[in-house]
PDB file of C-alpha atoms in Angstrom:
ATOM      1  CA  UNK A   1      74.654 122.022 113.081  1.00 52.00           C
ATOM      2  CA  UNK A   2      72.294 120.346 113.206  1.00 52.00           C
ATOM      3  CA  UNK A   3      69.573 121.867 111.000  1.00 56.00           C
ATOM      4  CA  UNK A   4      67.473 122.842 114.124  1.00 75.00           C
ATOM      5  CA  UNK A   5      70.309 125.223 115.020  1.00 79.00           C
ATOM      6  CA  UNK A   6      70.692 127.147 111.015  1.00 79.00           C
ATOM      7  CA  UNK A   7      66.886 127.033 111.085  1.00 81.00           C
ATOM      8  CA  UNK A   8      66.637 128.798 114.992  1.00 83.00           C
ATOM      9  CA  UNK A   9      69.823 131.293 113.973  1.00 86.00           C
ATOM     10  CA  UNK A  10      68.773 132.154 110.204  1.00 85.00           C
ATOM     11  CA  UNK A  11      66.675 135.491 111.568  1.00 86.00           C
ATOM     12  CA  UNK A  12      69.207 136.824 113.964  1.00 87.00           C
ATOM     13  CA  UNK A  13      71.054 140.148 113.316  1.00 86.00           C
ATOM     14  CA  UNK A  14      75.218 138.331 113.400  1.00 88.00           C
ATOM     15  CA  UNK A  15      77.735 140.340 112.803  1.00 87.00           C
ATOM     16  CA  UNK A  16      81.320 138.629 111.350  1.00 86.00           C
ATOM     17  CA  UNK A  17      84.147 138.859 113.805  1.00 84.00           C
ATOM     18  CA  UNK A  18      81.596 139.499 116.784  1.00 85.00           C
ATOM     19  CA  UNK A  19      80.903 136.914 119.892  1.00 86.00           C
ATOM     20  CA  UNK A  20      77.821 136.342 121.147  1.00 88.00           C
ATOM     21  CA  UNK A  21      76.542 134.788 124.703  1.00 87.00           C
ATOM     22  CA  UNK A  22      73.707 133.402 125.230  1.00 87.00           C
ATOM     23  CA  UNK A  23      72.248 131.526 128.439  1.00 88.00           C
ATOM     24  CA  UNK A  24      69.921 128.907 127.240  1.00 86.00           C
ATOM     25  CA  UNK A  25      68.305 126.147 129.438  1.00 87.00           C
ATOM     26  CA  UNK A  26      70.274 127.218 132.010  1.00 87.00           C
ATOM     27  CA  UNK A  27      73.768 126.408 129.595  1.00 85.00           C
ATOM     28  CA  UNK A  28      75.720 129.230 128.796  1.00 86.00           C
ATOM     29  CA  UNK A  29      75.703 129.850 124.993  1.00 86.00           C
ATOM     30  CA  UNK A  30      79.015 131.288 123.081  1.00 84.00           C
ATOM     31  CA  UNK A  31      79.260 132.356 118.891  1.00 86.00           C
ATOM     32  CA  UNK A  32      81.166 133.055 117.318  1.00 85.00           C
ATOM     33  CA  UNK A  33      80.902 134.489 114.178  1.00 86.00           C
ATOM     34  CA  UNK A  34      83.632 133.610 111.634  1.00 84.00           C
ATOM     35  CA  UNK A  35      84.631 135.403 108.147  1.00 81.00           C
ATOM     36  CA  UNK A  36      84.517 132.728 106.238  1.00 80.00           C
ATOM     37  CA  UNK A  37      84.558 128.332 106.653  1.00 75.00           C
ATOM     38  CA  UNK A  38      86.603 127.148 109.364  1.00 70.00           C
ATOM     39  CA  UNK A  39      88.713 123.955 107.380  1.00 65.00           C
ATOM     40  CA  UNK A  40      88.446 120.760 108.671  1.00 58.00           C
ATOM     41  CA  UNK A  41      91.578 119.181 109.272  1.00 57.00           C
ATOM     42  CA  UNK A  42      90.682 115.615 109.616  1.00 54.00           C
ATOM     43  CA  UNK A  43      94.014 115.017 111.444  1.00 56.00           C
ATOM     44  CA  UNK A  44      92.040 116.827 114.502  1.00 68.00           C
ATOM     45  CA  UNK A  45      89.490 114.531 114.736  1.00 78.00           C
ATOM     46  CA  UNK A  46      88.826 111.680 116.800  1.00 84.00           C
ATOM     47  CA  UNK A  47      89.943 107.823 116.208  1.00 88.00           C
ATOM     48  CA  UNK A  48      87.658 105.851 115.732  1.00 90.00           C
ATOM     49  CA  UNK A  49      87.058 101.862 117.160  1.00 89.00           C
ATOM     50  CA  UNK A  50      86.078  99.239 114.463  1.00 91.00           C
ATOM     51  CA  UNK A  51      82.169  98.981 114.712  1.00 92.00           C
ATOM     52  CA  UNK A  52      82.018  96.184 112.969  1.00 92.00           C
ATOM     53  CA  UNK A  53      85.258  92.627 112.545  1.00 93.00           C
ATOM     54  CA  UNK A  54      85.169  91.859 109.107  1.00 95.00           C
ATOM     55  CA  UNK A  55      83.543  87.963 108.219  1.00 93.00           C
ATOM     56  CA  UNK A  56      87.096  86.045 106.839  1.00 93.00           C
ATOM     57  CA  UNK A  57      86.846  85.839 103.526  1.00 93.00           C
ATOM     58  CA  UNK A  58      84.670  82.280 102.523  1.00 94.00           C
ATOM     59  CA  UNK A  59      86.467  79.072 102.916  1.00 94.00           C
ATOM     60  CA  UNK A  60      87.674  77.571  99.777  1.00 95.00           C
ATOM     61  CA  UNK A  61      89.500  75.007 101.346  1.00 92.00           C
ATOM     62  CA  UNK A  62      89.197  72.556 104.728  1.00 93.00           C
ATOM     63  CA  UNK A  63      92.358  70.501 105.781  1.00 91.00           C
ATOM     64  CA  UNK A  64      92.880  68.537 109.500  1.00 89.00           C
ATOM     65  CA  UNK A  65      95.089  69.210 111.181  1.00 87.00           C
ATOM     66  CA  UNK A  66      98.293  66.838 112.314  1.00 85.00           C
ATOM     67  CA  UNK A  67     100.155  67.236 115.610  1.00 83.00           C
ATOM     68  CA  UNK A  68     103.724  68.585 114.046  1.00 84.00           C
ATOM     69  CA  UNK A  69     106.346  70.260 116.592  1.00 84.00           C
ATOM     70  CA  UNK A  70     107.358  73.610 116.731  1.00 82.00           C
ATOM     71  CA  UNK A  71     109.660  76.370 113.947  1.00 80.00           C
ATOM     72  CA  UNK A  72     112.290  77.709 115.502  1.00 81.00           C
ATOM     73  CA  UNK A  73     112.177  80.981 115.729  1.00 80.00           C
ATOM     74  CA  UNK A  74     114.570  83.181 113.030  1.00 80.00           C
ATOM     75  CA  UNK A  75     117.369  84.106 114.774  1.00 78.00           C
ATOM     76  CA  UNK A  76     118.548  87.559 115.563  1.00 75.00           C
ATOM     77  CA  UNK A  77     120.875  90.146 114.098  1.00 72.00           C
ATOM     78  CA  UNK A  78     123.363  90.930 117.183  1.00 75.00           C
ATOM     79  CA  UNK A  79     125.420  93.575 116.304  1.00 76.00           C
ATOM     80  CA  UNK A  80     128.476  92.179 116.652  1.00 78.00           C
ATOM     81  CA  UNK A  81     129.487  93.865 119.678  1.00 76.00           C
ATOM     82  CA  UNK A  82     126.708  92.430 121.244  1.00 62.00           C
ATOM     83  CA  UNK A  83     127.702  88.543 121.486  1.00 57.00           C
TER      84      UNK A  83
ATOM     85  CA  UNK B   1     101.010 107.052  92.956  1.00 81.00           C
ATOM     86  CA  UNK B   2     100.606 105.424  95.247  1.00 94.00           C
ATOM     87  CA  UNK B   3     101.000 101.758  94.039  1.00 98.00           C
ATOM     88  CA  UNK B   4     104.025 100.463  91.468  1.00 97.00           C
ATOM     89  CA  UNK B   5     104.559  97.554  90.220  1.00 97.00           C
ATOM     90  CA  UNK B   6     108.000  95.385  90.592  1.00 96.00           C
ATOM     91  CA  UNK B   7     109.468  93.165  88.377  1.00 96.00           C
ATOM     92  CA  UNK B   8     108.819  89.398  88.328  1.00 95.00           C
ATOM     93  CA  UNK B   9     112.044  88.178  91.086  1.00 94.00           C
ATOM     94  CA  UNK B  10     112.209  91.525  92.572  1.00 96.00           C
ATOM     95  CA  UNK B  11     112.137  90.605  96.443  1.00 95.00           C
ATOM     96  CA  UNK B  12     108.623  90.483  98.263  1.00 96.00           C
ATOM     97  CA  UNK B  13     109.727  93.877 100.208  1.00 96.00           C
ATOM     98  CA  UNK B  14     106.943  96.197 102.715  1.00 97.00           C
ATOM     99  CA  UNK B  15     103.447  96.795 101.202  1.00 98.00           C
ATOM    100  CA  UNK B  16     103.775  94.450  98.528  1.00 98.00           C
ATOM    101  CA  UNK B  17      99.982  93.456  97.690  1.00 98.00           C
ATOM    102  CA  UNK B  18      99.860  89.538  96.857  1.00 98.00           C
ATOM    103  CA  UNK B  19      97.085  87.560  95.347  1.00 98.00           C
ATOM    104  CA  UNK B  20      96.024  83.983  96.553  1.00 97.00           C
ATOM    105  CA  UNK B  21      97.736  84.040  99.824  1.00 98.00           C
ATOM    106  CA  UNK B  22      96.426  80.930 101.609  1.00 97.00           C
ATOM    107  CA  UNK B  23      94.987  82.422 104.867  1.00 96.00           C
ATOM    108  CA  UNK B  24      93.587  79.647 107.329  1.00 95.00           C
ATOM    109  CA  UNK B  25      91.619  80.034 110.511  1.00 94.00           C
ATOM    110  CA  UNK B  26      91.054  77.173 112.891  1.00 94.00           C
ATOM    111  CA  UNK B  27      87.338  75.999 112.298  1.00 94.00           C
ATOM    112  CA  UNK B  28      86.868  73.212 114.759  1.00 94.00           C
ATOM    113  CA  UNK B  29      88.253  71.604 117.856  1.00 94.00           C
ATOM    114  CA  UNK B  30      87.535  69.571 120.039  1.00 95.00           C
ATOM    115  CA  UNK B  31      88.485  71.257 124.169  1.00 95.00           C
ATOM    116  CA  UNK B  32      88.887  67.892 124.799  1.00 95.00           C
ATOM    117  CA  UNK B  33      90.716  67.160 122.286  1.00 93.00           C
ATOM    118  CA  UNK B  34      93.072  70.388 123.098  1.00 92.00           C
ATOM    119  CA  UNK B  35      93.845  69.788 126.481  1.00 94.00           C
ATOM    120  CA  UNK B  36      95.608  66.215 125.960  1.00 93.00           C
ATOM    121  CA  UNK B  37      97.178  68.869 123.223  1.00 90.00           C
ATOM    122  CA  UNK B  38      95.823  66.205 120.339  1.00 91.00           C
ATOM    123  CA  UNK B  39      95.413  67.577 116.816  1.00 89.00           C
ATOM    124  CA  UNK B  40      92.632  65.354 116.005  1.00 88.00           C
ATOM    125  CA  UNK B  41      89.422  67.432 115.890  1.00 91.00           C
ATOM    126  CA  UNK B  42      91.492  70.344 114.648  1.00 93.00           C
ATOM    127  CA  UNK B  43      89.514  71.468 111.086  1.00 94.00           C
ATOM    128  CA  UNK B  44      91.764  74.525 109.546  1.00 95.00           C
ATOM    129  CA  UNK B  45      89.260  76.333 106.248  1.00 96.00           C
ATOM    130  CA  UNK B  46      91.151  78.254 104.421  1.00 95.00           C
ATOM    131  CA  UNK B  47      90.816  80.822 101.208  1.00 96.00           C
ATOM    132  CA  UNK B  48      93.408  82.394  98.447  1.00 97.00           C
ATOM    133  CA  UNK B  49      93.798  85.822  99.325  1.00 97.00           C
ATOM    134  CA  UNK B  50      94.421  89.142  98.114  1.00 98.00           C
ATOM    135  CA  UNK B  51      97.433  89.893 101.514  1.00 98.00           C
ATOM    136  CA  UNK B  52      99.006  93.282 102.037  1.00 98.00           C
ATOM    137  CA  UNK B  53     103.070  92.908 103.241  1.00 98.00           C
ATOM    138  CA  UNK B  54     103.526  94.537 106.989  1.00 98.00           C
ATOM    139  CA  UNK B  55     106.420  93.178 107.741  1.00 96.00           C
ATOM    140  CA  UNK B  56     109.157  95.925 107.562  1.00 93.00           C
ATOM    141  CA  UNK B  57     111.579  95.904 104.668  1.00 92.00           C
ATOM    142  CA  UNK B  58     114.668  96.378 107.802  1.00 89.00           C
ATOM    143  CA  UNK B  59     113.305  93.251 108.443  1.00 89.00           C
ATOM    144  CA  UNK B  60     112.948  90.776 104.660  1.00 91.00           C
ATOM    145  CA  UNK B  61     116.501  92.786 104.053  1.00 86.00           C
ATOM    146  CA  UNK B  62     118.462  90.431 103.028  1.00 72.00           C
ATOM    147  CA  UNK B  63     116.071  87.674 104.401  1.00 69.00           C
ATOM    148  CA  UNK B  64     116.040  87.984 108.108  1.00 74.00           C
ATOM    149  CA  UNK B  65     113.643  86.660 108.717  1.00 87.00           C
ATOM    150  CA  UNK B  66     111.954  83.157 106.666  1.00 91.00           C
ATOM    151  CA  UNK B  67     107.967  84.283 107.476  1.00 95.00           C
ATOM    152  CA  UNK B  68     106.206  87.503 106.435  1.00 96.00           C
ATOM    153  CA  UNK B  69     102.807  89.961 108.704  1.00 97.00           C
ATOM    154  CA  UNK B  70     100.300  89.842 106.329  1.00 98.00           C
ATOM    155  CA  UNK B  71      96.624  91.311 106.317  1.00 98.00           C
ATOM    156  CA  UNK B  72      94.023  90.800 104.119  1.00 98.00           C
ATOM    157  CA  UNK B  73      92.798  93.435 101.958  1.00 98.00           C
ATOM    158  CA  UNK B  74      89.214  93.557 101.208  1.00 97.00           C
ATOM    159  CA  UNK B  75      87.076  95.540  98.269  1.00 97.00           C
ATOM    160  CA  UNK B  76      85.507  98.045 100.015  1.00 97.00           C
ATOM    161  CA  UNK B  77      82.573  97.554  97.296  1.00 97.00           C
ATOM    162  CA  UNK B  78      81.609  94.130  98.861  1.00 96.00           C
ATOM    163  CA  UNK B  79      81.853  95.386 102.491  1.00 96.00           C
ATOM    164  CA  UNK B  80      79.227  98.014 101.590  1.00 96.00           C
ATOM    165  CA  UNK B  81      76.740  95.769  99.748  1.00 96.00           C
ATOM    166  CA  UNK B  82      77.404  92.941 103.022  1.00 95.00           C
ATOM    167  CA  UNK B  83      75.571  95.861 104.683  1.00 95.00           C
ATOM    168  CA  UNK B  84      79.040  96.232 107.144  1.00 95.00           C
ATOM    169  CA  UNK B  85      79.940  99.411 105.757  1.00 94.00           C
ATOM    170  CA  UNK B  86      77.517 102.772 104.890  1.00 94.00           C
ATOM    171  CA  UNK B  87      79.168 104.378 101.314  1.00 95.00           C
ATOM    172  CA  UNK B  88      80.489 106.749 103.130  1.00 93.00           C
ATOM    173  CA  UNK B  89      82.002 105.174 106.552  1.00 93.00           C
ATOM    174  CA  UNK B  90      84.553 104.238 103.080  1.00 95.00           C
ATOM    175  CA  UNK B  91      84.435 107.425 102.431  1.00 93.00           C
ATOM    176  CA  UNK B  92      84.817 109.942 105.301  1.00 93.00           C
ATOM    177  CA  UNK B  93      86.164 108.386 108.008  1.00 94.00           C
ATOM    178  CA  UNK B  94      88.213 105.782 106.768  1.00 96.00           C
ATOM    179  CA  UNK B  95      89.316 106.928 103.777  1.00 95.00           C
ATOM    180  CA  UNK B  96      90.303 108.960 106.515  1.00 94.00           C
ATOM    181  CA  UNK B  97      92.164 106.990 108.306  1.00 94.00           C
ATOM    182  CA  UNK B  98      90.433 107.760 111.393  1.00 94.00           C
ATOM    183  CA  UNK B  99      89.702 104.282 112.095  1.00 96.00           C
ATOM    184  CA  UNK B 100      91.272 102.256 114.331  1.00 95.00           C
ATOM    185  CA  UNK B 101      92.618  98.769 112.010  1.00 96.00           C
ATOM    186  CA  UNK B 102      91.047  99.817 108.937  1.00 97.00           C
ATOM    187  CA  UNK B 103      93.113 101.760 106.744  1.00 98.00           C
ATOM    188  CA  UNK B 104      92.014 102.582 102.917  1.00 98.00           C
ATOM    189  CA  UNK B 105      93.288 102.480 100.046  1.00 98.00           C
ATOM    190  CA  UNK B 106      92.292 103.531  96.358  1.00 97.00           C
ATOM    191  CA  UNK B 107      91.308 102.280  92.919  1.00 97.00           C
ATOM    192  CA  UNK B 108      93.406 101.354  90.399  1.00 97.00           C
ATOM    193  CA  UNK B 109      92.848 100.623  87.475  1.00 96.00           C
ATOM    194  CA  UNK B 110      96.062 100.108  86.177  1.00 96.00           C
ATOM    195  CA  UNK B 111      97.193  97.677  88.775  1.00 97.00           C
ATOM    196  CA  UNK B 112      93.498  96.077  88.684  1.00 96.00           C
ATOM    197  CA  UNK B 113      92.499  97.466  91.636  1.00 98.00           C
ATOM    198  CA  UNK B 114      89.265  98.530  93.496  1.00 97.00           C
ATOM    199  CA  UNK B 115      88.997 100.615  96.758  1.00 97.00           C
ATOM    200  CA  UNK B 116      89.999  98.452  99.472  1.00 98.00           C
ATOM    201  CA  UNK B 117      90.283  98.414 103.643  1.00 98.00           C
ATOM    202  CA  UNK B 118      93.480  96.724 104.844  1.00 98.00           C
ATOM    203  CA  UNK B 119      92.164  95.090 107.672  1.00 97.00           C
ATOM    204  CA  UNK B 120      94.884  95.264 110.054  1.00 97.00           C
ATOM    205  CA  UNK B 121      92.376  93.127 113.176  1.00 95.00           C
ATOM    206  CA  UNK B 122      93.268  89.564 112.017  1.00 94.00           C
ATOM    207  CA  UNK B 123      96.675  89.284 111.454  1.00 96.00           C
ATOM    208  CA  UNK B 124      98.369  86.582 109.748  1.00 97.00           C
ATOM    209  CA  UNK B 125     102.401  84.803 109.444  1.00 96.00           C
ATOM    210  CA  UNK B 126     103.030  83.266 105.744  1.00 97.00           C
ATOM    211  CA  UNK B 127     106.628  81.531 104.830  1.00 96.00           C
ATOM    212  CA  UNK B 128     108.038  84.173 103.069  1.00 96.00           C
ATOM    213  CA  UNK B 129     109.026  81.422 100.092  1.00 95.00           C
ATOM    214  CA  UNK B 130     105.025  80.858  99.411  1.00 98.00           C
ATOM    215  CA  UNK B 131     104.784  84.269  99.802  1.00 98.00           C
ATOM    216  CA  UNK B 132     108.090  85.130  96.776  1.00 97.00           C
ATOM    217  CA  UNK B 133     106.943  81.986  94.473  1.00 98.00           C
ATOM    218  CA  UNK B 134     103.224  83.446  94.144  1.00 98.00           C
ATOM    219  CA  UNK B 135     105.815  86.868  92.893  1.00 98.00           C
ATOM    220  CA  UNK B 136     108.026  85.034  90.859  1.00 97.00           C
ATOM    221  CA  UNK B 137     104.113  83.523  89.290  1.00 98.00           C
ATOM    222  CA  UNK B 138     102.724  87.085  88.492  1.00 97.00           C
ATOM    223  CA  UNK B 139     100.244  87.113  91.484  1.00 98.00           C
ATOM    224  CA  UNK B 140     101.988  90.578  92.878  1.00 98.00           C
ATOM    225  CA  UNK B 141      99.245  92.759  91.906  1.00 97.00           C
ATOM    226  CA  UNK B 142     101.820  96.605  93.551  1.00 98.00           C
ATOM    227  CA  UNK B 143     103.756  98.196  95.210  1.00 98.00           C
ATOM    228  CA  UNK B 144     102.823 100.376  97.605  1.00 98.00           C
ATOM    229  CA  UNK B 145     104.764 103.377  97.493  1.00 97.00           C
ATOM    230  CA  UNK B 146     107.467 105.026  99.652  1.00 95.00           C
ATOM    231  CA  UNK B 147     105.994 107.182 102.370  1.00 95.00           C
ATOM    232  CA  UNK B 148     102.125 105.900 101.320  1.00 97.00           C
ATOM    233  CA  UNK B 149     103.361 102.926 103.153  1.00 96.00           C
ATOM    234  CA  UNK B 150     105.112 104.122 105.995  1.00 96.00           C
ATOM    235  CA  UNK B 151     101.359 105.843 106.435  1.00 96.00           C
ATOM    236  CA  UNK B 152      99.764 101.996 106.859  1.00 97.00           C
ATOM    237  CA  UNK B 153     102.417 101.073 109.246  1.00 97.00           C
ATOM    238  CA  UNK B 154     101.679 104.778 111.220  1.00 96.00           C
ATOM    239  CA  UNK B 155      98.416 103.070 111.602  1.00 97.00           C
ATOM    240  CA  UNK B 156      98.924  99.628 112.133  1.00 97.00           C
ATOM    241  CA  UNK B 157     101.527 100.697 115.432  1.00 96.00           C
ATOM    242  CA  UNK B 158      98.707 102.700 116.135  1.00 95.00           C
ATOM    243  CA  UNK B 159      96.453 100.164 116.481  1.00 95.00           C
ATOM    244  CA  UNK B 160      98.527  97.996 118.551  1.00 94.00           C
ATOM    245  CA  UNK B 161     100.390 100.974 120.572  1.00 94.00           C
ATOM    246  CA  UNK B 162      96.665 102.447 121.495  1.00 90.00           C
ATOM    247  CA  UNK B 163      95.413 101.978 124.991  1.00 87.00           C
ATOM    248  CA  UNK B 164      91.923 102.533 125.884  1.00 80.00           C
ATOM    249  CA  UNK B 165      90.384 104.032 129.960  1.00 81.00           C
ATOM    250  CA  UNK B 166      87.080 102.169 130.247  1.00 81.00           C
ATOM    251  CA  UNK B 167      85.844 105.317 130.452  1.00 81.00           C
ATOM    252  CA  UNK B 168      87.031 109.206 130.035  1.00 75.00           C
ATOM    253  CA  UNK B 169      87.690 110.753 132.207  1.00 81.00           C
ATOM    254  CA  UNK B 170      84.849 112.796 133.698  1.00 80.00           C
ATOM    255  CA  UNK B 171      85.372 116.786 132.470  1.00 76.00           C
ATOM    256  CA  UNK B 172      84.454 119.596 134.741  1.00 68.00           C
TER     257      UNK B 172
END
């Protein structure tokens, strides 16, 4: 809850367990008064995409490339009945 | 505890945190050379880095593979000092596992590990015999224990299996 909203509600008589509704600037606001602070589960919060790309580590060496050949892939481990 | 330290000659396993792994990247190239498949202008730079092994135990067991996938383990405090992250990001969303591709690892004085972030975006393929040699020469810092390493593996899988829509669906 923002500080402004908390301040606005400071002097309002609110009963635990009650739900209040009010229209403000054309929008319908519902306010529930809970007996305890609800537990916040991070699992329920949305996942975020990273907002920055970490730079690579500072280079400690540089080499010139040489042409080579591709290494063959590791052979898959197939069950006997699939062979 | 989240970490333990295997014996020197234990084989490399998923979740091993290994120091001194050469991590390479192409730093210079010429498109005209590339189109002719010439390597002359390719310059590779690298750094000896702390990495974590991502390849699954089942693939590493019985040496079914000769290479392993690793990701860089970055010092969280350094990233904060570089202005890339805020300390509150590290303590909040990243530690809670809510940022795709960044996985928080807690500090361990016993293993000499600061609070770290596994960066799952750039991945690297490293020869398994190289990692094995590093481990046998004492460069394995720790191993992330089961459950925690599966938690990391799940985050890794989620990062690469997510499907982002161009824009969220409109709601009434």
